[in-house]
Coordinates of C-alpha atoms in Angstrom, one line a residue:
Chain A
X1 CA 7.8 -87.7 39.1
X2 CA 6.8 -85.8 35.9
X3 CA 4.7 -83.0 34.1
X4 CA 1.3 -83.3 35.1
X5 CA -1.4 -83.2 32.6
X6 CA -3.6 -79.9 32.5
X7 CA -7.2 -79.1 33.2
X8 CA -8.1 -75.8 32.1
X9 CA -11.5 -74.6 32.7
X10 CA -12.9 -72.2 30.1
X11 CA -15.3 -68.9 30.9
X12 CA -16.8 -66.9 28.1
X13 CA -17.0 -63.4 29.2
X14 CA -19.0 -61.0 27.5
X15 CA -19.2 -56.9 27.8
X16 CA -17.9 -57.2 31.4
X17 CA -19.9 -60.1 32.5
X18 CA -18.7 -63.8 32.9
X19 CA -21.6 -65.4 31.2
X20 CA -22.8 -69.1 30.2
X21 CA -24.9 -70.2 27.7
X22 CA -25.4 -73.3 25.2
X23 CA -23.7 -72.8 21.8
X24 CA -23.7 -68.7 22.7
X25 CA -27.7 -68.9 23.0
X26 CA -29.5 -67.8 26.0
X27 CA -26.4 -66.2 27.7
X28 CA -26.9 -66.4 31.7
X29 CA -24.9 -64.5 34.3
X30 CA -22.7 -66.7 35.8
X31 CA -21.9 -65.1 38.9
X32 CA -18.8 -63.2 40.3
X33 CA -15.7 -63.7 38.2
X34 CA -13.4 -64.1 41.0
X35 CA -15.4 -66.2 42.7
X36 CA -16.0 -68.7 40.5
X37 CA -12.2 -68.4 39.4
X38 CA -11.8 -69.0 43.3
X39 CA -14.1 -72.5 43.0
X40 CA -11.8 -73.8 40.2
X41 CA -8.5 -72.8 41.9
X42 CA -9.7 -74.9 45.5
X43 CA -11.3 -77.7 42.9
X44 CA -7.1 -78.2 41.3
X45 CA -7.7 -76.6 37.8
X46 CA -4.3 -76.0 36.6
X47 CA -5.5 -72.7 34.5
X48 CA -8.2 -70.8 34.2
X49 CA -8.9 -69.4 30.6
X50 CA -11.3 -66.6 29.7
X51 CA -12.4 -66.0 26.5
X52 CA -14.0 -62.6 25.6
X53 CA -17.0 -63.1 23.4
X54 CA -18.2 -59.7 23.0
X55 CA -19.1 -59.1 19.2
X56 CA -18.3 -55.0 19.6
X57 CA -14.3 -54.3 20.3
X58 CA -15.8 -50.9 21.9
X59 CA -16.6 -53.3 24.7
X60 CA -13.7 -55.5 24.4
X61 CA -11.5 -53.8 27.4
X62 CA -14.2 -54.2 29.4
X63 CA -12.6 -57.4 30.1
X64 CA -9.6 -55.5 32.0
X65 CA -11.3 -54.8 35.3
X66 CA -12.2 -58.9 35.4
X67 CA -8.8 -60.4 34.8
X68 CA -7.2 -57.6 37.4
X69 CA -10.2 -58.8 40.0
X70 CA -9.4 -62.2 39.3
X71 CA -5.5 -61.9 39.6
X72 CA -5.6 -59.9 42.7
X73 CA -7.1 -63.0 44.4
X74 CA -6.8 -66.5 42.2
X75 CA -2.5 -67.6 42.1
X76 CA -3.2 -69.6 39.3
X77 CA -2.3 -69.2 35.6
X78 CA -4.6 -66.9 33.6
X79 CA -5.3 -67.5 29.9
X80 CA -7.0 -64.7 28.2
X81 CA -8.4 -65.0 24.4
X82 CA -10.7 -63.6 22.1
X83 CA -10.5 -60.2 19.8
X84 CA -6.6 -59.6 20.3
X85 CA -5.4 -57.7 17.1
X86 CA -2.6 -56.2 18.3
X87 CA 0.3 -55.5 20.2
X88 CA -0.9 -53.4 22.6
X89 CA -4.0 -55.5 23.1
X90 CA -1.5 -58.2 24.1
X91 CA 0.5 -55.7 26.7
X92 CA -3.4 -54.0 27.9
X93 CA -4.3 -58.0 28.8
X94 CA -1.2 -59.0 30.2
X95 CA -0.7 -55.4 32.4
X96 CA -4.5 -56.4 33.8
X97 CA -3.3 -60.0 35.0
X98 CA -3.0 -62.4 32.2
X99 CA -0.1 -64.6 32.5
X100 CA -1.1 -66.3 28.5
X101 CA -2.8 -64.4 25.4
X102 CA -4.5 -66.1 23.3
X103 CA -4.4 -65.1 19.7
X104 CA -7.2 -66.3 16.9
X105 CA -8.1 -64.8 14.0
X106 CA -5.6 -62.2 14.0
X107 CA -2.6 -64.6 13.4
X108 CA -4.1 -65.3 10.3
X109 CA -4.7 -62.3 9.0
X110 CA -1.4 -61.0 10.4
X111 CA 0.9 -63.6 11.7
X112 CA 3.5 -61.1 12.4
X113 CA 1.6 -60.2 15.2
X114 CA 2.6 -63.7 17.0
X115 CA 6.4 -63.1 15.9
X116 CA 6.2 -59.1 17.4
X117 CA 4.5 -60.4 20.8
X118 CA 6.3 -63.7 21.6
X119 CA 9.8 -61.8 20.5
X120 CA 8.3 -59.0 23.1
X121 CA 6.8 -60.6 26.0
X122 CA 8.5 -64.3 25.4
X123 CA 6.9 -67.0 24.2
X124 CA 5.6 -68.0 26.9
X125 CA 2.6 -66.2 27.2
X126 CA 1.5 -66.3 23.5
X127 CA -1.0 -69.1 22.8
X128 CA -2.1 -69.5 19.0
X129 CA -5.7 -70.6 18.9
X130 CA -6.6 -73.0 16.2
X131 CA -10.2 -73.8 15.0
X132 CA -10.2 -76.5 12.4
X133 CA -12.8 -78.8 10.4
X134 CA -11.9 -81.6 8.9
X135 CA -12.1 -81.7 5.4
X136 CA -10.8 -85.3 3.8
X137 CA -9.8 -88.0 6.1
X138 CA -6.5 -87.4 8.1
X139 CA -6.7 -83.6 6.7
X140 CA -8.1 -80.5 9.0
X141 CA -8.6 -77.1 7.4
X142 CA -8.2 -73.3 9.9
X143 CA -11.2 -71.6 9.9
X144 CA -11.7 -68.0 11.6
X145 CA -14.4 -66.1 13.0
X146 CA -16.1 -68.6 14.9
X147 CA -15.9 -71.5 12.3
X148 CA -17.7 -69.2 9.5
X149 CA -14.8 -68.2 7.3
X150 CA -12.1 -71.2 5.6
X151 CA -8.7 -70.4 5.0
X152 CA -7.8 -72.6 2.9
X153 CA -4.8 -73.5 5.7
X154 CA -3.8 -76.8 6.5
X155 CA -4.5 -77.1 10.4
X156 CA -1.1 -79.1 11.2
X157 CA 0.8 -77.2 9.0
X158 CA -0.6 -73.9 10.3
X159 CA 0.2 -75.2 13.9
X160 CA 3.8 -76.1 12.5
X161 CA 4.3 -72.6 11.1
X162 CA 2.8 -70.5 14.2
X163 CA 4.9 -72.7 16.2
X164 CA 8.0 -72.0 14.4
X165 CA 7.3 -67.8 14.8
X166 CA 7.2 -67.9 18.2
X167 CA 3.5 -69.6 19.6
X168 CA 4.3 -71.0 23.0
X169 CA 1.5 -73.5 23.4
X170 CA -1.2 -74.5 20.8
X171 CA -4.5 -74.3 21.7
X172 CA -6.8 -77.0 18.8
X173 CA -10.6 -76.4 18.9
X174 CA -12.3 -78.8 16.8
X175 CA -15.2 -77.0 14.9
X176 CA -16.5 -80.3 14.4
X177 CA -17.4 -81.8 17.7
X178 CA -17.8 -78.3 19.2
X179 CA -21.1 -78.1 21.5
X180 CA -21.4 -81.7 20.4
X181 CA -20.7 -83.2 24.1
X182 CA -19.4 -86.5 22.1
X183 CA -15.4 -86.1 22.2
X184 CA -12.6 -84.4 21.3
X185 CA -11.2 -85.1 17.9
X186 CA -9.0 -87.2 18.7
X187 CA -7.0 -87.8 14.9
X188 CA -7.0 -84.0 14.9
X189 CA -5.7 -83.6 18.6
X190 CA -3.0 -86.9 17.6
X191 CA -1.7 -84.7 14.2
X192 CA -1.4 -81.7 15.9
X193 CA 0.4 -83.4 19.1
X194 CA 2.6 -85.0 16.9
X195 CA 3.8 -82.3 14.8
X196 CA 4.8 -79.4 16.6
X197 CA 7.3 -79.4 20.3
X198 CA 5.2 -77.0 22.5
X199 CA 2.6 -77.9 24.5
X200 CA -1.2 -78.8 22.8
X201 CA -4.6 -77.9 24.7
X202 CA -7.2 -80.4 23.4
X203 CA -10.8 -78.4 23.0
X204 CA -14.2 -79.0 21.9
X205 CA -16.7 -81.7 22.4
X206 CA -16.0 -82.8 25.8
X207 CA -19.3 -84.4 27.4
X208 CA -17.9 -87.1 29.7
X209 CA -14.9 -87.4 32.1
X210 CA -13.5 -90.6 29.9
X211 CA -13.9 -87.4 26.9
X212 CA -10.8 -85.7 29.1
X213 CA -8.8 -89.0 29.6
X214 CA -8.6 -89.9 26.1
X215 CA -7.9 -86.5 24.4
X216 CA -4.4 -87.0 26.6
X217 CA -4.3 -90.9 26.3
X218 CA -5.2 -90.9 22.7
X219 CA -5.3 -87.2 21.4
X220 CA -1.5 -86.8 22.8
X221 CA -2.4 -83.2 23.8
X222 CA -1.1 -82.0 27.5
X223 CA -3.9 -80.3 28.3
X224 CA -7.6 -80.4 28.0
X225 CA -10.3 -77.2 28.1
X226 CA -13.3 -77.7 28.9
X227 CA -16.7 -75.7 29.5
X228 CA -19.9 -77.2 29.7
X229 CA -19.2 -80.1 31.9
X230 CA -18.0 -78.0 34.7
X231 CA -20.2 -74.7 34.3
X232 CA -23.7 -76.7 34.9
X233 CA -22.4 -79.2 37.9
X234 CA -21.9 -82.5 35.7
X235 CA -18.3 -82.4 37.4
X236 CA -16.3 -80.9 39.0
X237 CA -12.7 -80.0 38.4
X238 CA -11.5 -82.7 41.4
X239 CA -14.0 -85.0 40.2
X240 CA -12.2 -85.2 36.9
X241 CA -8.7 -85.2 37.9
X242 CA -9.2 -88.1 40.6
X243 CA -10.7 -90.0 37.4
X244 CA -8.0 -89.3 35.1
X245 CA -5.6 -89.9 37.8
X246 CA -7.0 -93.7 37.8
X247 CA -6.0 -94.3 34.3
X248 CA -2.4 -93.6 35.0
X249 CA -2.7 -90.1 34.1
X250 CA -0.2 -87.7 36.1
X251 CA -2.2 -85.4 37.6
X252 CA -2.0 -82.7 40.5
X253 CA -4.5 -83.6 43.1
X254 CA -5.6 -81.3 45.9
Chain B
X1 CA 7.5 -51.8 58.7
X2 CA 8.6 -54.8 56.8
X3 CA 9.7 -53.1 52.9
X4 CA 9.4 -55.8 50.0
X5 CA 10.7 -54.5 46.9
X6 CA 9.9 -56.1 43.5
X7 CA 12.6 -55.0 41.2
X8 CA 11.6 -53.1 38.3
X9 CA 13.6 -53.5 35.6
X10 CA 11.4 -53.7 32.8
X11 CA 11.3 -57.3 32.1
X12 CA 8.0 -59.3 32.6
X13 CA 4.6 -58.5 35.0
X14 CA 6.1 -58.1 38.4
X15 CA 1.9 -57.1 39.3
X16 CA 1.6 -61.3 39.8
X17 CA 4.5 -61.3 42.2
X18 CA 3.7 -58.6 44.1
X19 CA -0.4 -59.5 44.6
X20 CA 0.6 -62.8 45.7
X21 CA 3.3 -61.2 48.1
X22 CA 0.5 -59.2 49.2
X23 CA -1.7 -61.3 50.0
X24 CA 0.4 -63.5 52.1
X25 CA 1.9 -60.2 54.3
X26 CA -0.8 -57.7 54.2
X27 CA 1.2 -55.8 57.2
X28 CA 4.4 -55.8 55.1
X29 CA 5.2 -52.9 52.9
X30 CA 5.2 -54.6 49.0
X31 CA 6.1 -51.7 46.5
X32 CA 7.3 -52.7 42.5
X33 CA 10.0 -50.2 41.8
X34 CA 13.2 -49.3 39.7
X35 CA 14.4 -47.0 42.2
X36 CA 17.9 -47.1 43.6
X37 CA 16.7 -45.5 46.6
X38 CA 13.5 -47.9 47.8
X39 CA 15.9 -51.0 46.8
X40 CA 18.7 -49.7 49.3
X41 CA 16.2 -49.2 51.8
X42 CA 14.3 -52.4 51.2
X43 CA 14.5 -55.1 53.8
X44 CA 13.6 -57.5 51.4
X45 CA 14.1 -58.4 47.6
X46 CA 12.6 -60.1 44.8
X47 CA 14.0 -60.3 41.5
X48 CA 11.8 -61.5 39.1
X49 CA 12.9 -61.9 35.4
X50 CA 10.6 -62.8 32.2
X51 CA 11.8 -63.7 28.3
X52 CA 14.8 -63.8 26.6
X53 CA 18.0 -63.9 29.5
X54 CA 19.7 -61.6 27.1
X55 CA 17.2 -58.8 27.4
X56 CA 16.8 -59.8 31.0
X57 CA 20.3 -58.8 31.7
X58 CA 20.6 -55.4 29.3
X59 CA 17.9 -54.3 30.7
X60 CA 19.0 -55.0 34.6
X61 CA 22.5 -53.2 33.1
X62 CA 20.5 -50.1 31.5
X63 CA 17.8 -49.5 34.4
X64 CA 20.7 -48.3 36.8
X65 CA 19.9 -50.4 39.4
X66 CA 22.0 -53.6 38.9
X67 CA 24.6 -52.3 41.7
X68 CA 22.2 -51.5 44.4
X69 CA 20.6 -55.2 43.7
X70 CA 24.0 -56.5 44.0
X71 CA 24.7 -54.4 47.1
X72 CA 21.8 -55.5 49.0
X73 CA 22.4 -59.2 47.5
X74 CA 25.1 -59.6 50.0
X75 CA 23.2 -58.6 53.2
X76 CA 19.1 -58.8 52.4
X77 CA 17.0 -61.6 51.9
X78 CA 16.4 -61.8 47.9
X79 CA 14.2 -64.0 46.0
X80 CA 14.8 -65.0 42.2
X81 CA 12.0 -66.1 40.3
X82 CA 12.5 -67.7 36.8
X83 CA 14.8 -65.9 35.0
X84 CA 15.6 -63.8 38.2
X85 CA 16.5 -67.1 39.3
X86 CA 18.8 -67.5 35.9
X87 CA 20.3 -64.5 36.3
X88 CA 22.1 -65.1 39.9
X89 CA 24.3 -67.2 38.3
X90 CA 27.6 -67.4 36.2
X91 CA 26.7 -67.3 32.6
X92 CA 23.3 -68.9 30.6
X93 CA 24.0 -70.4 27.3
X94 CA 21.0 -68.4 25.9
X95 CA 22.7 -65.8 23.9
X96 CA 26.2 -66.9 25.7
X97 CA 25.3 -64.4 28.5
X98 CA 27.1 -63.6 31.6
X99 CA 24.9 -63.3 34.5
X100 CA 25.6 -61.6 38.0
X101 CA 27.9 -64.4 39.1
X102 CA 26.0 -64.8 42.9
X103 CA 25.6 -68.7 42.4
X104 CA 28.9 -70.5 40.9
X105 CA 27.1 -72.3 37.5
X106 CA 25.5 -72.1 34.3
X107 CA 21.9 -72.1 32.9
X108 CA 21.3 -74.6 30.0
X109 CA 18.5 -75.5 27.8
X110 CA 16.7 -78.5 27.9
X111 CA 17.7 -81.1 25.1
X112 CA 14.7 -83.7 25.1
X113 CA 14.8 -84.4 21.7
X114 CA 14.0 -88.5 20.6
X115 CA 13.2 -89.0 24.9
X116 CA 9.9 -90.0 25.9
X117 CA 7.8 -89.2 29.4
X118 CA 6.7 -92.2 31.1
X119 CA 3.5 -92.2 29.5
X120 CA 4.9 -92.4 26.6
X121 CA 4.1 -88.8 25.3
X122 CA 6.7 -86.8 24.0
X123 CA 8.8 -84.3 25.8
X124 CA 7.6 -80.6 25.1
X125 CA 9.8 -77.1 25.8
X126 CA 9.4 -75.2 26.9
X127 CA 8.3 -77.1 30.2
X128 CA 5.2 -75.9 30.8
X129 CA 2.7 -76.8 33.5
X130 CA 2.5 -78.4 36.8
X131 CA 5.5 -80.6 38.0
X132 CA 6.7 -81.5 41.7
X133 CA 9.6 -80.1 43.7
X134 CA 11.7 -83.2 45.6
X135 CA 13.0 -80.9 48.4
X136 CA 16.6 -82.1 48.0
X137 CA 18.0 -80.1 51.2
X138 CA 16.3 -78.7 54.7
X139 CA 15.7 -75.2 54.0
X140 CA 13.3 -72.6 56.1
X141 CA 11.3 -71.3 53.0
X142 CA 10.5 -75.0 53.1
X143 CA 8.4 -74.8 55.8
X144 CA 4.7 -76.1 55.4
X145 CA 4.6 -77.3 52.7
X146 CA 4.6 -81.1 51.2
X147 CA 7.8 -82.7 49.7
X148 CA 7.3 -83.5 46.3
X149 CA 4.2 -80.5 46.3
X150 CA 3.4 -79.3 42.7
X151 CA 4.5 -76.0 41.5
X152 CA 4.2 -73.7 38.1
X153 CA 6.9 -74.0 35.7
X154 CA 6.8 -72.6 32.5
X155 CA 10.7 -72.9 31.0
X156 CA 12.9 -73.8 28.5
X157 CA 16.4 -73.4 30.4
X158 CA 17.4 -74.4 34.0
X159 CA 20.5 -73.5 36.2
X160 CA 23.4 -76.5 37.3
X161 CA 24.6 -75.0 40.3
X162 CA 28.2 -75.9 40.5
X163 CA 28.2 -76.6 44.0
X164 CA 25.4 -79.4 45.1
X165 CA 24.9 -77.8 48.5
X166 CA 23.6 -74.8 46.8
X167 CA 20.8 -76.9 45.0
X168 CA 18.2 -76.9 48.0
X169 CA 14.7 -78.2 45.1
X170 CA 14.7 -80.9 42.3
X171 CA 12.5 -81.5 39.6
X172 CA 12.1 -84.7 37.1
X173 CA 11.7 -83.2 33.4
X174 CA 14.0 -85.7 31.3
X175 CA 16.4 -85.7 34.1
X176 CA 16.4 -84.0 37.2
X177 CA 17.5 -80.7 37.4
X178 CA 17.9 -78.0 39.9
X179 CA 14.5 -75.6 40.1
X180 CA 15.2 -74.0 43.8
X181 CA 18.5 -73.0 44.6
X182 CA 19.5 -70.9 47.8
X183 CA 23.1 -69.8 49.5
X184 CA 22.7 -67.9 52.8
X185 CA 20.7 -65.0 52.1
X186 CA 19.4 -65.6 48.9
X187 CA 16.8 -68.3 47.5
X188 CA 15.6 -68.8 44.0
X189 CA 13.6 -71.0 42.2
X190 CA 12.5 -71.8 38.4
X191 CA 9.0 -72.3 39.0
X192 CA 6.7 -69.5 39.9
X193 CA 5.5 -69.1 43.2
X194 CA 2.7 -66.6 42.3
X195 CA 1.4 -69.0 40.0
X196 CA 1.2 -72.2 42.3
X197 CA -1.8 -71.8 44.5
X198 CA -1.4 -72.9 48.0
X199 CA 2.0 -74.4 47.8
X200 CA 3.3 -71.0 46.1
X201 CA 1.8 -68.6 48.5
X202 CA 3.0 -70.5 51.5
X203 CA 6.3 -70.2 49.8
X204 CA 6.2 -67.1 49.7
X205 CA 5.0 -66.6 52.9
X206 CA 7.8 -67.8 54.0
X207 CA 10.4 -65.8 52.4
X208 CA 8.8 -62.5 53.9
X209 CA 9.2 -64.0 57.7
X210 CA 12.9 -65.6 56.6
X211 CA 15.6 -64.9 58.8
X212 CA 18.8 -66.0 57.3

């Protein structure tokens, strides 16, 4: 008996629409939300994250009607991420169905904000997103916005410090090996695992099921996001779990 | 008509717990309120409880209904979720705070620090994530589903129950501890139900047909 490993699926929504597209090119509807959030609970994901990508925060809460279809009908945990600046946004999301925020940007340019909403809502529910390039061997620096704007921050350090305000869970996005389909990073994933005591989501890069196993066997992390591989019918959710489950993985098989 | 009240206190998103409680008993009658009135006429209760066991408990104090929810946690079926769970007993060590004393025990915080999991990762906490419940008694809200069957935990503090007979689900996180408790009319458990797909909905499914 013990703590199974995660596997989160990840959906880009986008002014209302759950959408998929190759490195945010040629965006495609991807059907009804709560039916494809329905597919991934019966496949065994463990989570089902949503990230809003629309570029205009006048259409940001049209995420809210998605996540409050989705909850109605999907008992799994809901992650929701992308554009939260405040504490309201956090309360808006969370009132609509999210069980997890995920905050970006914003707790770098006010990490206050992670304090105020993990002291409000617990921490629990407050995932700091981290999206890092490595810079020097064995060194990863934050960037914002996408991967356009450095920080200057040390990634581990970062993690360390948003940790130590309140984050309940890390979630480490290597800029790197994003859209690359050849791995996580797994030194990066490893540093970051190693460093902080809450839970760390591996992200970026994954283009093979052994991808998955080894960001947990290698990378550390307890939980791996994924896209791409599960959006276009490579996998499917199962598919990966019964294969990480035969490297010694625990896993929760349905 | 069967009434399911989730209580409203002001602590944590009680929408989760009642959608799944709704979807499992669409005939029942599943209302979220802080009314003393709809939770003394409720045939059913579910406490759930969210954050900081402190705040949990002011806020039970300061929202008036504490006595009605002790009142009907003599004779009405009640469900504590989480925190809720925490609550029902003697006294938490977060924040030194007494709880409603319903359960003989305490609620302590997990110390995993220098232990490692079996795969030789380190142990994180707050507990978060998918881990099984060993039914460790016969219990009705048991019914249908799988010993050992994954629920949704997501904790950094778990109850001892003083008496054993009142711990009716273990789970294996550094050592096992109690994560479903129950004492004639009342059961309560760590995880979250309304976060465990199948296994959590039949769960609940159970409470709102429960009999005690």
């Amino acid at each position: 008996m013990t703590l199974a490993k995660r596997i989160i699926p990840c959906l880009d929504v986008t002014a209302g629409r759950v959408v998929k597209g190759i490195n945010f090119q040629e965006l495609r509807d991807a059907g009804d939300p709560v039916e494809i959030a329905r597919r991934y609970d019966a496949q065994g994901a463990d989570e089902i994250t949503f990230l809003d990508i629309t570029a205009s925060s006048d259409d940001r809460d049209l995420i809210l009607p998605i996540i409050e279809a989705v909850a109605s009908q999907v008992f799994i945990p809901l992650t929701v991420g992308g554009g939260v600046r405040t504490v309201a946004d956090v309360r808006r999301l969370l009132n609509a169905g999210a069980d997890k925020i995920g905050i970006n940007t914003s707790a770098i340019t006010n990490p206050q904000l992670v304090a105020d909403a993990a002291q409000k809502y617990g921490s629990q529910c407050i995932v700091v997103a981290i999206d890092a390039k490595r810079v020097a061997p064995g060194k990863w620096e934050v960037y914002t916005h996408g991967g356009r704007n450095a920080t200057g921050l040390d990634a581990v350090e970062w993690a360390c410090n948003m940790a130590r305000l309140g984050a309940g869970e890390i979630l480490l996005t290597s800029m790197d090996k994003d859209g690359t389909r050849s791995g996580f990073d797994l030194g990066l994933t490893r540093a970051v695992s190693d460093a902080v005591d809450i839970p760390v989501i591996a992200s970026g890069g994954v283009g093979s099921l052994q991808d998955l196993a080894d960001g947990i066997k290698l990378g550390g992390a307890d939980a791996v996001l994924a896209a791409s591989i599960f959006h276009f019918g490579q996998h499917t959710v199962q598919e990966a779990k019964q294969f990480m489950a035969a490297q010694s993985i625990p896993m929760r098989l349905v | 008509m069967n009434k399911i009240v989730v209580v409203d206190y002001g602590m944590g998103n009680l929408r989760s717990v009642a959608q799944a409680l709704r979807a499992v008993a669409p005939e029942a009658n599943v209302i979220i309120s802080g009314e003393v009135a709809d939770i003394k006429s409720a045939d059913r209760l579910v406490l759930p409880g969210q954050g900081a066991m402190p705040d949990c408990m002011r806020s039970l104090r300061e929202s008036g209904v504490q006595d009605a929810v002790m009142q009907a946690a003599r004779s009405k079926p009640l469900f504590g979720v989480c925190v809720g769970e925490q609550m029902l007993f003697d006294v938490s060590a977060e924040g030194d705070t007494p709880g409603l004393g319903l359960l003989p025990g305490k609620v302590v915080r997990f110390d995993l620090r220098g232990q490692m999991q079996a795969d030789g990762s380190r142990f994180k906490v707050p507990q978060m994530g998918w881990n099984r419940v060993r039914q460790a008694q016969p219990h009705a809200l048991w019914q249908g589903i799988d010993d050992d069957a994954y629920f949704y935990f997501v904790h950094s503090y778990f109850a001892q129950p003083e008496n054993s007979l009142h711990t009716v689900g273990e789970t294996d996180y550094g050592s096992m501890f109690a994560c479903a408790v129950a004492r004639d009319n009342i059961f309560a458990t760590q995880f979250h139900p309304e976060k465990s797909s199948a296994a959590g909905l039949q769960l609940y499914k159970n409470f709102v047909h429960w009999k005690p």
